[in-house]
Amino acid sequence: MRGKRFIHSTVMLLVPVMFICFNSSPGAAQNYLGSLKVQVKDFYTGKPLSGATILVTPNNYTGTSNAQGEAVIEKITPFRNYQLTVKCSGYVLRETAFVIVRANEETTAVAPLKKNAVIRGFVRQPGALLPFLRRPLPGAEVFLLQQQGDQLKTITVAKANGFGYFSLVNIDEGTYTIVALKDGYKQSDVLEIQPASGKFMRQNFVLEKPQVVPDPIQVIITDPQKPYTAPVGYFFGIENAASFKTFYWVKEQQPAGAVPMGEEGYFGPPPGSVYYFTLPMLGQYTISAYAVDESGAARRGSITFEAGNVPPTAVPSVIPGPTELPLIDKDILFADSSGASSVAAGSTVYLRGFGTDLNTPSPEEFNIGSPTFDVYGNKNGDFHASIFDFAWTLKDKNGNDVSSLLSPSAAQDDVSFNIPADAQPGDSYTATLIMTDDKGAQSAPQSLEITVADIADAKSCSTCHSDKALGYAATAHANKGGGATCQSCHGKGSIHVAGSGSPKLSVNYWSGVCGQCHEQFAETQKAMHTNALPFGYYEPTGGRLASCYRCHYTKGYIGAVASDKPFQEFRYPFSPLPDVPKDTPNVSCSVCHDSHRAEKGNPVGLRTGAPGKACDTCHYEKWQNAILEGMAGEVGNGYHYPGQDYSAFEGDKNPHRREDKCVMCHMSTKVSDKDAQKVRKVGGHTFRMRDYGDDLIPGTADDTLNIPVCQGCHAGLTSFDRNGVQTEVKGLLTELSSLLKGNNHEFLPANQPGKCARCHKGGTVPFLNDQGNILEHAYTNYKLFVNDRSYGIHNPGYTRKLLQDSIDSVKQLAR
């Protein structure tokens, strides 16, 4: 049966959220929920619109507006930053962002929708003096294009009927380019038009024959990958493109319900001889193109192909158990195995079943019923692929089927088995996994071997691994009388030594390896770092995966640090791609710590050598660090206004910017309070500055603040709102939000393009009428400080100045 086990979803990592400590009591969880009232109205008249459908992401809450244009959505998790998508017949789809729902309150959001504009007309041949007597050109196509960044992109295409009549509907008002084309004819003049909301616009075209008709064109997939599948990106080109000057591309046919996704664009001379398109779903596609030569003569070509389902790939692995992370809601604080594949007789082996699938590249899509969260509001690595069926088999070294040893059953994703107590060193067990996807396609079997072994003489490790042994000798592990040895993490070594290194011992990056002994393992469950895969193996494009790899995969981070290049400039070669594991923890203990290394001044083996430098790797361009350093304008997630001086707040001129940076406050252990699960509430490896208490609402009496570290400089401080800085910043943000909404019909543009933009600087849908990008620049700063979530604490002077400059710039629009 599918969907029998749910996961902790990726939602929390993908949006700017406040740190929430969920209570494990179901009753308590109902008391702090909020509600959202969405008011849908006509953009210009203010008339309420009924029947509009509303989607609230993350969490996929839905609603439909009533006769008053309102939809009230109850029981929404508060203190998160939501985005709305609103649809209504006859109106342009609207997306709005930064809707923050409060606990025990009804939050109101306005969604003003604009009526569709319509462009209609005829495409005819030259001839008669009176236009209506000219012969129609059936099959001619009218392209509506719009400048987006440095690209002129096709928005929609209409084909003329037997009377030469065409109609472009569902158009948003704005500035567009329009052109008419037909195979074997000269293209029309390229015109700029500005359709208005709710208005009909007429535009006629006359196409004539060229003196010389160019050779036909053939559209090809430039780098074919068969079988074609979705969602995968493909590059389309034209074989004899060199004979032409300008190119127009269109998705002539795609499956019903296909929604554009990912990147889409043109390359080469604008609008580009190469077209890139990500197929959103399985089915048949026809991609067509017009190529126009120097004389204006156009030729048309197309390619039709089928995107079909491909089988998944099974990815079995041995993990630290009972789970790869300490799922506190299951009362598990420590792992009881290292996840090694070379183990002693009588021990338990934990197997994790995972998979990759080109048709469902994101772990979010693997799981029916997501999102679900653990007691701390995180998803914490419990990523189970519930759309798949799993079939494990287990055989001993003689090939006998011993699958009956698997618990809870051979059909589960994650299973375990006990090595018999009488097993002998050299015995082995082979676990094989086959996965079946939701369309019945079955993976090839993938196997791994577990070897029974004894502890080897410790000197054997140093004989072959002298470099590691020297580093290990200086660590606390070695200095505690051998309590933690190489074989505590890598597995029992007797067979490995006897076989001169074969079979290899395990190298396991899951944090549960450390979680056998370290209570910090449980603390990290409160930190966003432990949220497992933020994306799927296939989800980013190849080159993008090579960039994401340095922060979102442990092995990638280790390689980036070891390269000795500035981390923010480090990129893996685009070809060939690095060996990216298909199933791996996101940020594990091994990201920051090298367990083989310790030295004077660095007793915990930080890979970067110093705490501040550790945070400066992945977080260098993130909101918090950009504010701390006063360099948001430099890295691009903020906007520095020309003529304004921000140098007084840069670097160590900011009193909160110390050598240890984030670590100094966020990892302070001066507060020792623990929660109901006996895990540290704040600081340490939770990285938290506030625990919300049993009521789950910030700013109430039961909050625990990690404030003693602040009191070292600010004696007697009892809240983070020192001298009212947070109150002031919240007021500035509210004022700026109101000004931005007031200049944009009461809504703020949504994040684009997609979920990566929610955590990274990413763009937004453009403002409606933003000459000189005044609103966009101010909105960039608004997003910076809302996403930061400290409300000025990281750099009070910089925050005040940048917000005030933003407010002043928008106010000038009204003068």
CSV table of N, CA and C in Angstrom, one decimal, residues 485-623:
chain,number,residue,atom,x,y,z
A,485,THR,N,37.4,5.0,19.0
A,485,THR,CA,38.6,4.7,18.1
A,485,THR,C,38.1,4.8,16.6
A,486,CYS,N,39.0,4.5,15.7
A,486,CYS,CA,38.7,4.5,14.3
A,486,CYS,C,37.5,3.6,14.0
A,487,GLN,N,37.5,2.4,14.7
A,487,GLN,CA,36.5,1.4,14.5
A,487,GLN,C,35.2,1.7,15.1
A,488,SER,N,35.1,2.7,16.0
A,488,SER,CA,33.8,3.1,16.5
A,488,SER,C,33.0,3.8,15.5
A,489,CYS,N,33.6,4.4,14.5
A,489,CYS,CA,32.9,5.1,13.4
A,489,CYS,C,32.9,4.3,12.1
A,490,HIS,N,34.1,3.7,11.8
A,490,HIS,CA,34.2,3.1,10.5
A,490,HIS,C,33.9,1.6,10.4
A,491,GLY,N,33.6,1.0,11.6
A,491,GLY,CA,33.3,-0.4,11.6
A,491,GLY,C,34.4,-1.3,12.1
A,492,LYS,N,34.1,-2.5,12.4
A,492,LYS,CA,35.1,-3.4,12.9
A,492,LYS,C,36.1,-3.8,11.8
A,493,GLY,N,37.4,-3.9,12.1
A,493,GLY,CA,38.4,-3.9,11.1
A,493,GLY,C,39.1,-5.2,10.8
A,494,SER,N,38.8,-6.3,11.5
A,494,SER,CA,39.6,-7.5,11.4
A,494,SER,C,39.6,-8.0,9.9
A,495,ILE,N,38.5,-8.1,9.3
A,495,ILE,CA,38.4,-8.6,7.9
A,495,ILE,C,39.1,-7.6,6.9
A,496,HIS,N,38.9,-6.3,7.2
A,496,HIS,CA,39.5,-5.3,6.4
A,496,HIS,C,41.0,-5.4,6.4
A,497,VAL,N,41.6,-5.6,7.6
A,497,VAL,CA,43.0,-5.7,7.7
A,497,VAL,C,43.6,-7.0,7.1
A,498,ALA,N,42.8,-8.1,7.4
A,498,ALA,CA,43.3,-9.4,6.8
A,498,ALA,C,43.2,-9.4,5.3
A,499,GLY,N,42.3,-8.6,4.7
A,499,GLY,CA,42.2,-8.6,3.2
A,499,GLY,C,43.0,-7.4,2.6
A,500,SER,N,43.9,-6.9,3.4
A,500,SER,CA,44.8,-5.7,2.9
A,500,SER,C,43.9,-4.6,2.4
A,501,GLY,N,42.9,-4.3,3.1
A,501,GLY,CA,42.0,-3.2,2.8
A,501,GLY,C,40.7,-3.5,2.1
A,502,SER,N,40.5,-4.8,1.9
A,502,SER,CA,39.3,-5.2,1.2
A,502,SER,C,38.5,-6.2,2.1
A,503,PRO,N,37.2,-6.1,2.3
A,503,PRO,CA,36.4,-5.0,1.8
A,503,PRO,C,36.7,-3.7,2.6
A,504,LYS,N,36.4,-2.6,1.9
A,504,LYS,CA,36.6,-1.3,2.5
A,504,LYS,C,35.7,-1.0,3.7
A,505,LEU,N,36.2,-0.3,4.6
A,505,LEU,CA,35.4,0.1,5.8
A,505,LEU,C,34.5,1.3,5.3
A,506,SER,N,33.5,1.6,6.2
A,506,SER,CA,32.5,2.6,5.8
A,506,SER,C,33.1,4.0,6.1
A,507,VAL,N,32.7,4.9,5.2
A,507,VAL,CA,32.8,6.4,5.4
A,507,VAL,C,31.4,6.9,5.4
A,508,ASN,N,30.9,7.3,6.6
A,508,ASN,CA,29.5,7.6,6.7
A,508,ASN,C,29.4,9.0,7.2
A,509,TYR,N,28.6,9.9,6.5
A,509,TYR,CA,28.5,11.3,6.9
A,509,TYR,C,27.3,11.6,7.7
A,510,TRP,N,26.4,10.6,7.9
A,510,TRP,CA,25.2,10.9,8.7
A,510,TRP,C,25.6,11.3,10.2
A,511,SER,N,24.9,12.3,10.7
A,511,SER,CA,25.3,12.8,12.0
A,511,SER,C,25.1,11.7,13.1
A,512,GLY,N,24.3,10.7,12.8
A,512,GLY,CA,24.1,9.6,13.8
A,512,GLY,C,25.4,8.9,14.2
A,513,VAL,N,26.4,9.0,13.4
A,513,VAL,CA,27.7,8.5,13.7
A,513,VAL,C,28.2,9.1,15.0
A,514,CYS,N,28.1,10.4,15.0
A,514,CYS,CA,28.5,11.2,16.2
A,514,CYS,C,27.5,11.0,17.3
A,515,GLY,N,26.2,10.8,16.9
A,515,GLY,CA,25.1,10.7,17.8
A,515,GLY,C,25.1,9.5,18.7
A,516,GLN,N,26.1,8.6,18.5
A,516,GLN,CA,26.3,7.5,19.4
A,516,GLN,C,26.7,7.9,20.8
A,517,CYS,N,27.4,9.1,20.9
A,517,CYS,CA,27.9,9.5,22.1
A,517,CYS,C,27.5,11.0,22.5
A,518,HIS,N,27.4,11.8,21.5
A,518,HIS,CA,27.3,13.3,21.7
A,518,HIS,C,25.8,13.7,21.8
A,519,GLU,N,25.5,14.4,22.9
A,519,GLU,CA,24.2,14.9,23.1
A,519,GLU,C,23.9,16.1,22.2
A,520,GLN,N,24.9,16.7,21.6
A,520,GLN,CA,24.7,17.8,20.7
A,520,GLN,C,23.9,17.3,19.5
A,521,PHE,N,24.0,16.0,19.2
A,521,PHE,CA,23.3,15.3,18.1
A,521,PHE,C,21.8,15.6,18.3
A,522,ALA,N,21.3,15.5,19.5
A,522,ALA,CA,19.9,15.8,19.8
A,522,ALA,C,19.6,17.3,19.6
A,523,GLU,N,20.6,18.2,20.1
A,523,GLU,CA,20.4,19.6,20.0
A,523,GLU,C,20.2,20.1,18.5
A,524,THR,N,21.0,19.4,17.6
A,524,THR,CA,20.9,19.9,16.2
A,524,THR,C,19.6,19.6,15.6
A,525,GLN,N,18.8,18.8,16.2
A,525,GLN,CA,17.4,18.6,15.7
A,525,GLN,C,16.6,19.9,15.7
A,526,LYS,N,17.0,20.8,16.6
A,526,LYS,CA,16.3,22.1,16.6
A,526,LYS,C,16.8,23.1,15.6
A,527,ALA,N,17.9,22.7,15.0
A,527,ALA,CA,18.5,23.7,14.0
A,527,ALA,C,18.1,23.3,12.6
A,528,MET,N,18.0,24.4,11.8
A,528,MET,CA,17.6,24.2,10.4
A,528,MET,C,18.7,23.4,9.6
A,529,HIS,N,19.9,23.3,10.1
A,529,HIS,CA,21.0,22.6,9.5
A,529,HIS,C,20.6,21.1,9.3
A,530,THR,N,19.9,20.6,10.2
A,530,THR,CA,19.6,19.1,10.1
A,530,THR,C,18.4,18.8,9.2
A,531,ASN,N,17.8,19.8,8.6
A,531,ASN,CA,16.8,19.5,7.6
A,531,ASN,C,17.4,18.8,6.5
A,532,ALA,N,16.9,17.7,6.1
A,532,ALA,CA,17.6,16.8,5.2
A,532,ALA,C,17.5,17.4,3.8
A,533,LEU,N,17.8,16.6,2.8
A,533,LEU,CA,18.0,17.1,1.4
A,533,LEU,C,17.0,18.3,1.1
A,534,PRO,N,17.6,19.5,0.8
A,534,PRO,CA,16.8,20.6,0.4
A,534,PRO,C,16.3,20.5,-1.0
A,535,PHE,N,16.9,19.6,-1.8
A,535,PHE,CA,16.4,19.4,-3.1
A,535,PHE,C,16.8,18.0,-3.5
A,536,GLY,N,16.2,17.5,-4.6
A,536,GLY,CA,16.5,16.2,-5.1
A,536,GLY,C,17.8,16.1,-5.9
A,537,TYR,N,18.2,14.9,-6.2
A,537,TYR,CA,19.5,14.7,-6.9
A,537,TYR,C,19.4,15.3,-8.3
A,538,TYR,N,18.2,15.1,-8.9
A,538,TYR,CA,18.0,15.6,-10.3
A,538,TYR,C,17.4,17.0,-10.4
A,539,GLU,N,16.9,17.5,-9.3
A,539,GLU,CA,16.1,18.7,-9.4
A,539,GLU,C,16.8,19.9,-10.0
A,540,PRO,N,18.0,20.3,-9.5
A,540,PRO,CA,18.7,21.4,-10.1
A,540,PRO,C,19.3,20.9,-11.5
A,541,THR,N,19.5,21.9,-12.4
A,541,THR,CA,20.3,21.5,-13.6
A,541,THR,C,21.7,21.1,-13.2
A,542,GLY,N,22.4,20.5,-14.1
A,542,GLY,CA,23.7,20.0,-13.8
A,542,GLY,C,24.7,21.0,-13.3
A,543,GLY,N,24.8,22.2,-14.0
A,543,GLY,CA,25.7,23.2,-13.5
A,543,GLY,C,25.2,23.8,-12.2
A,544,ARG,N,23.9,23.9,-12.0
A,544,ARG,CA,23.4,24.4,-10.7
A,544,ARG,C,23.7,23.5,-9.5
A,545,LEU,N,23.6,22.2,-9.8
A,545,LEU,CA,23.9,21.2,-8.8
A,545,LEU,C,25.3,21.3,-8.4
A,546,ALA,N,26.2,21.6,-9.3
A,546,ALA,CA,27.6,21.7,-9.0
A,546,ALA,C,27.9,22.8,-8.1
A,547,SER,N,27.0,23.9,-8.1
A,547,SER,CA,27.2,25.0,-7.2
A,547,SER,C,26.5,24.7,-5.9
A,548,CYS,N,25.3,24.1,-5.9
A,548,CYS,CA,24.6,23.8,-4.7
A,548,CYS,C,25.3,22.8,-3.9
A,549,TYR,N,26.1,22.0,-4.5
A,549,TYR,CA,26.8,20.8,-3.9
A,549,TYR,C,27.7,21.3,-2.8
A,550,ARG,N,28.3,22.5,-2.8
A,550,ARG,CA,29.2,22.9,-1.8
A,550,ARG,C,28.6,23.2,-0.5
A,551,CYS,N,27.3,23.5,-0.4
A,551,CYS,CA,26.7,23.8,0.8
A,551,CYS,C,25.6,22.7,1.2
A,552,HIS,N,25.0,22.1,0.2
A,552,HIS,CA,23.9,21.2,0.5
A,552,HIS,C,24.3,19.8,0.5
A,553,TYR,N,25.5,19.5,0.4
A,553,TYR,CA,26.0,18.1,0.5
A,553,TYR,C,27.2,18.1,1.4
A,554,THR,N,27.3,17.3,2.4
A,554,THR,CA,28.5,17.3,3.3
A,554,THR,C,29.8,17.1,2.5
A,555,LYS,N,29.8,16.1,1.6
A,555,LYS,CA,31.0,15.8,0.9
A,555,LYS,C,31.4,17.0,0.1
A,556,GLY,N,30.5,17.7,-0.5
A,556,GLY,CA,30.8,18.8,-1.3
A,556,GLY,C,31.4,20.0,-0.5
A,557,TYR,N,30.9,20.2,0.7
A,557,TYR,CA,31.4,21.2,1.6
A,557,TYR,C,32.8,20.9,2.0
A,558,ILE,N,33.1,19.6,2.3
A,558,ILE,CA,34.5,19.2,2.7
A,558,ILE,C,35.4,19.5,1.5
A,559,GLY,N,35.0,19.2,0.3
A,559,GLY,CA,35.9,19.5,-0.9
A,559,GLY,C,36.1,21.0,-1.1
A,560,ALA,N,35.0,21.7,-0.9
A,560,ALA,CA,35.1,23.2,-1.1
A,560,ALA,C,36.1,23.8,-0.1
A,561,VAL,N,36.0,23.4,1.1
A,561,VAL,CA,36.9,24.0,2.1
A,561,VAL,C,38.4,23.5,1.8
A,562,ALA,N,38.5,22.3,1.5
A,562,ALA,CA,39.9,21.8,1.2
A,562,ALA,C,40.5,22.4,0.0
A,563,SER,N,39.7,23.0,-0.9
A,563,SER,CA,40.3,23.6,-2.1
A,563,SER,C,41.1,24.9,-1.8
A,564,ASP,N,40.9,25.4,-0.6
A,564,ASP,CA,41.7,26.7,-0.2
A,564,ASP,C,41.3,27.9,-1.1
A,565,LYS,N,40.2,27.8,-1.8
A,565,LYS,CA,39.7,29.0,-2.5
A,565,LYS,C,38.7,29.7,-1.6
A,566,PRO,N,38.5,31.0,-1.8
A,566,PRO,CA,37.4,31.7,-1.1
A,566,PRO,C,36.1,30.9,-1.3
A,567,PHE,N,35.5,30.6,-0.2
A,567,PHE,CA,34.3,29.7,-0.3
A,567,PHE,C,33.2,30.2,-1.2
A,568,GLN,N,33.0,31.5,-1.1
A,568,GLN,CA,31.9,32.1,-1.9
A,568,GLN,C,32.2,32.1,-3.3
A,569,GLU,N,33.4,32.0,-3.7
A,569,GLU,CA,33.8,31.9,-5.1
A,569,GLU,C,34.0,30.5,-5.6
A,570,PHE,N,33.9,29.5,-4.8
A,570,PHE,CA,34.2,28.2,-5.2
A,570,PHE,C,33.0,27.6,-6.0
A,571,ARG,N,33.4,27.0,-7.1
A,571,ARG,CA,32.4,26.3,-8.0
A,571,ARG,C,33.1,25.1,-8.5
A,572,TYR,N,32.4,24.0,-8.4
A,572,TYR,CA,32.9,22.7,-9.0
A,572,TYR,C,32.9,22.9,-10.5
A,573,PRO,N,33.8,22.2,-11.1
A,573,PRO,CA,33.8,22.2,-12.6
A,573,PRO,C,32.4,21.8,-13.1
A,574,PHE,N,32.0,22.4,-14.2
A,574,PHE,CA,30.7,22.1,-14.7
A,574,PHE,C,30.7,20.7,-15.4
A,575,SER,N,31.9,20.3,-15.9
A,575,SER,CA,32.0,19.0,-16.5
A,575,SER,C,33.4,18.5,-16.3
A,576,PRO,N,33.6,17.3,-15.7
A,576,PRO,CA,32.5,16.5,-15.3
A,576,PRO,C,31.9,16.9,-13.9
A,577,LEU,N,30.7,16.5,-13.6
A,577,LEU,CA,30.1,16.8,-12.3
A,577,LEU,C,30.9,16.1,-11.2
A,578,PRO,N,30.9,16.6,-10.0
A,578,PRO,CA,31.5,15.9,-8.9
A,578,PRO,C,30.7,14.7,-8.6
A,579,ASP,N,31.2,13.8,-7.8
A,579,ASP,CA,30.5,12.5,-7.4
A,579,ASP,C,29.5,12.9,-6.3
A,580,VAL,N,28.4,13.3,-6.7
A,580,VAL,CA,27.3,13.8,-5.8
A,580,VAL,C,26.6,12.5,-5.3
A,581,PRO,N,26.6,12.2,-4.0
A,581,PRO,CA,25.9,11.1,-3.5
A,581,PRO,C,24.4,11.3,-3.8
A,582,LYS,N,23.7,10.2,-4.0
A,582,LYS,CA,22.3,10.3,-4.3
A,582,LYS,C,21.4,10.4,-3.1
A,583,ASP,N,21.9,9.9,-2.0
A,583,ASP,CA,21.2,10.0,-0.7
A,583,ASP,C,22.2,10.3,0.4
A,584,THR,N,22.1,11.5,1.0
A,584,THR,CA,23.1,12.0,1.9
A,584,THR,C,22.5,13.0,2.8
A,585,PRO,N,23.1,13.2,4.0
A,585,PRO,CA,22.6,14.3,4.8
A,585,PRO,C,22.9,15.6,4.2
A,586,ASN,N,22.1,16.6,4.6
A,586,ASN,CA,22.4,18.0,4.2
A,586,ASN,C,23.6,18.5,4.9
A,587,VAL,N,23.4,19.0,6.1
A,587,VAL,CA,24.5,19.6,6.9
A,587,VAL,C,24.7,18.7,8.1
A,588,SER,N,25.7,17.8,8.1
A,588,SER,CA,25.9,16.9,9.2
A,588,SER,C,27.1,17.5,10.1
A,589,CYS,N,27.4,16.7,11.1
A,589,CYS,CA,28.5,17.2,12.0
A,589,CYS,C,29.8,17.3,11.2
A,590,SER,N,29.9,16.4,10.2
A,590,SER,CA,31.2,16.4,9.5
A,590,SER,C,31.4,17.7,8.6
A,591,VAL,N,30.3,18.5,8.4
A,591,VAL,CA,30.5,19.7,7.7
A,591,VAL,C,31.4,20.6,8.5
A,592,CYS,N,31.2,20.8,9.7
A,592,CYS,CA,32.0,21.8,10.5
A,592,CYS,C,33.2,21.1,11.1
A,593,HIS,N,33.1,19.8,11.5
A,593,HIS,CA,34.1,19.2,12.3
A,593,HIS,C,34.8,18.1,11.5
A,594,ASP,N,36.1,18.0,11.6
A,594,ASP,CA,36.9,16.9,11.1
A,594,ASP,C,37.3,16.1,12.3
A,595,SER,N,36.8,14.9,12.4
A,595,SER,CA,37.0,14.1,13.6
A,595,SER,C,38.4,13.5,13.7
A,596,HIS,N,39.2,13.7,12.5
A,596,HIS,CA,40.5,13.2,12.5
A,596,HIS,C,41.5,14.3,12.9
A,597,ARG,N,41.1,15.4,13.2
A,597,ARG,CA,42.0,16.6,13.3
A,597,ARG,C,41.7,17.4,14.6
A,598,ALA,N,42.7,17.7,15.3
A,598,ALA,CA,42.6,18.7,16.4
A,598,ALA,C,44.0,19.3,16.5
A,599,GLU,N,44.0,20.6,17.0
A,599,GLU,CA,45.3,21.3,17.1
A,599,GLU,C,45.1,22.4,18.1
A,600,LYS,N,46.2,22.9,18.5
A,600,LYS,CA,46.2,24.0,19.5
A,600,LYS,C,45.4,25.2,18.9
A,601,GLY,N,44.4,25.7,19.7
A,601,GLY,CA,43.5,26.7,19.2
A,601,GLY,C,42.4,26.2,18.4
A,602,ASN,N,42.3,24.9,18.1
A,602,ASN,CA,41.2,24.4,17.4
A,602,ASN,C,40.9,22.9,17.9
A,603,PRO,N,40.6,22.8,19.1
A,603,PRO,CA,40.4,21.5,19.8
A,603,PRO,C,39.3,20.6,19.2
A,604,VAL,N,38.3,21.3,18.6
A,604,VAL,CA,37.2,20.5,18.0
A,604,VAL,C,37.3,20.2,16.6
A,605,GLY,N,38.5,20.5,16.0
A,605,GLY,CA,38.7,20.1,14.6
A,605,GLY,C,37.9,20.8,13.6
A,606,LEU,N,37.6,22.1,13.8
A,606,LEU,CA,36.8,22.9,12.8
A,606,LEU,C,37.6,22.9,11.5
A,607,ARG,N,36.9,22.6,10.4
A,607,ARG,CA,37.6,22.5,9.1
A,607,ARG,C,38.1,23.8,8.7
A,608,THR,N,37.5,24.9,9.1
A,608,THR,CA,38.0,26.2,8.7
A,608,THR,C,39.0,26.8,9.7
A,609,GLY,N,39.2,26.1,10.8
A,609,GLY,CA,40.2,26.6,11.8
A,609,GLY,C,39.6,27.5,12.8
A,610,ALA,N,38.5,28.2,12.5
A,610,ALA,CA,37.9,29.2,13.5
A,610,ALA,C,36.4,29.2,13.3
A,611,PRO,N,35.7,29.4,14.4
A,611,PRO,CA,34.2,29.4,14.4
A,611,PRO,C,33.6,30.4,13.4
A,612,GLY,N,34.1,31.6,13.4
A,612,GLY,CA,33.6,32.7,12.6
A,612,GLY,C,33.8,32.3,11.1
A,613,LYS,N,34.9,31.7,10.8
A,613,LYS,CA,35.1,31.3,9.4
A,613,LYS,C,34.2,30.2,8.9
A,614,ALA,N,33.8,29.3,9.9
A,614,ALA,CA,32.9,28.3,9.6
A,614,ALA,C,31.6,28.8,9.1
A,615,CYS,N,31.0,29.8,9.8
A,615,CYS,CA,29.8,30.4,9.3
A,615,CYS,C,29.9,31.2,8.0
A,616,ASP,N,31.1,31.7,7.8
A,616,ASP,CA,31.4,32.6,6.7
A,616,ASP,C,31.4,31.8,5.4
A,617,THR,N,31.3,30.5,5.4
A,617,THR,CA,31.3,29.7,4.2
A,617,THR,C,30.0,29.8,3.5
A,618,CYS,N,29.0,28.9,3.9
A,618,CYS,CA,27.7,28.9,3.3
A,618,CYS,C,26.9,30.2,3.5
A,619,HIS,N,27.2,30.9,4.6
A,619,HIS,CA,26.4,32.0,5.0
A,619,HIS,C,26.9,33.4,4.5
A,620,TYR,N,28.0,33.3,3.7
A,620,TYR,CA,28.7,34.6,3.4
A,620,TYR,C,27.7,35.6,2.7
A,621,GLU,N,26.9,35.1,1.8
A,621,GLU,CA,26.0,36.0,1.1
A,621,GLU,C,24.5,35.9,1.6
A,622,LYS,N,24.3,35.2,2.7
A,622,LYS,CA,23.0,35.1,3.2
A,622,LYS,C,22.6,36.4,3.9
A,623,TRP,N,21.3,36.6,4.1
A,623,TRP,CA,20.8,37.9,4.7
A,623,TRP,C,21.5,38.3,6.0
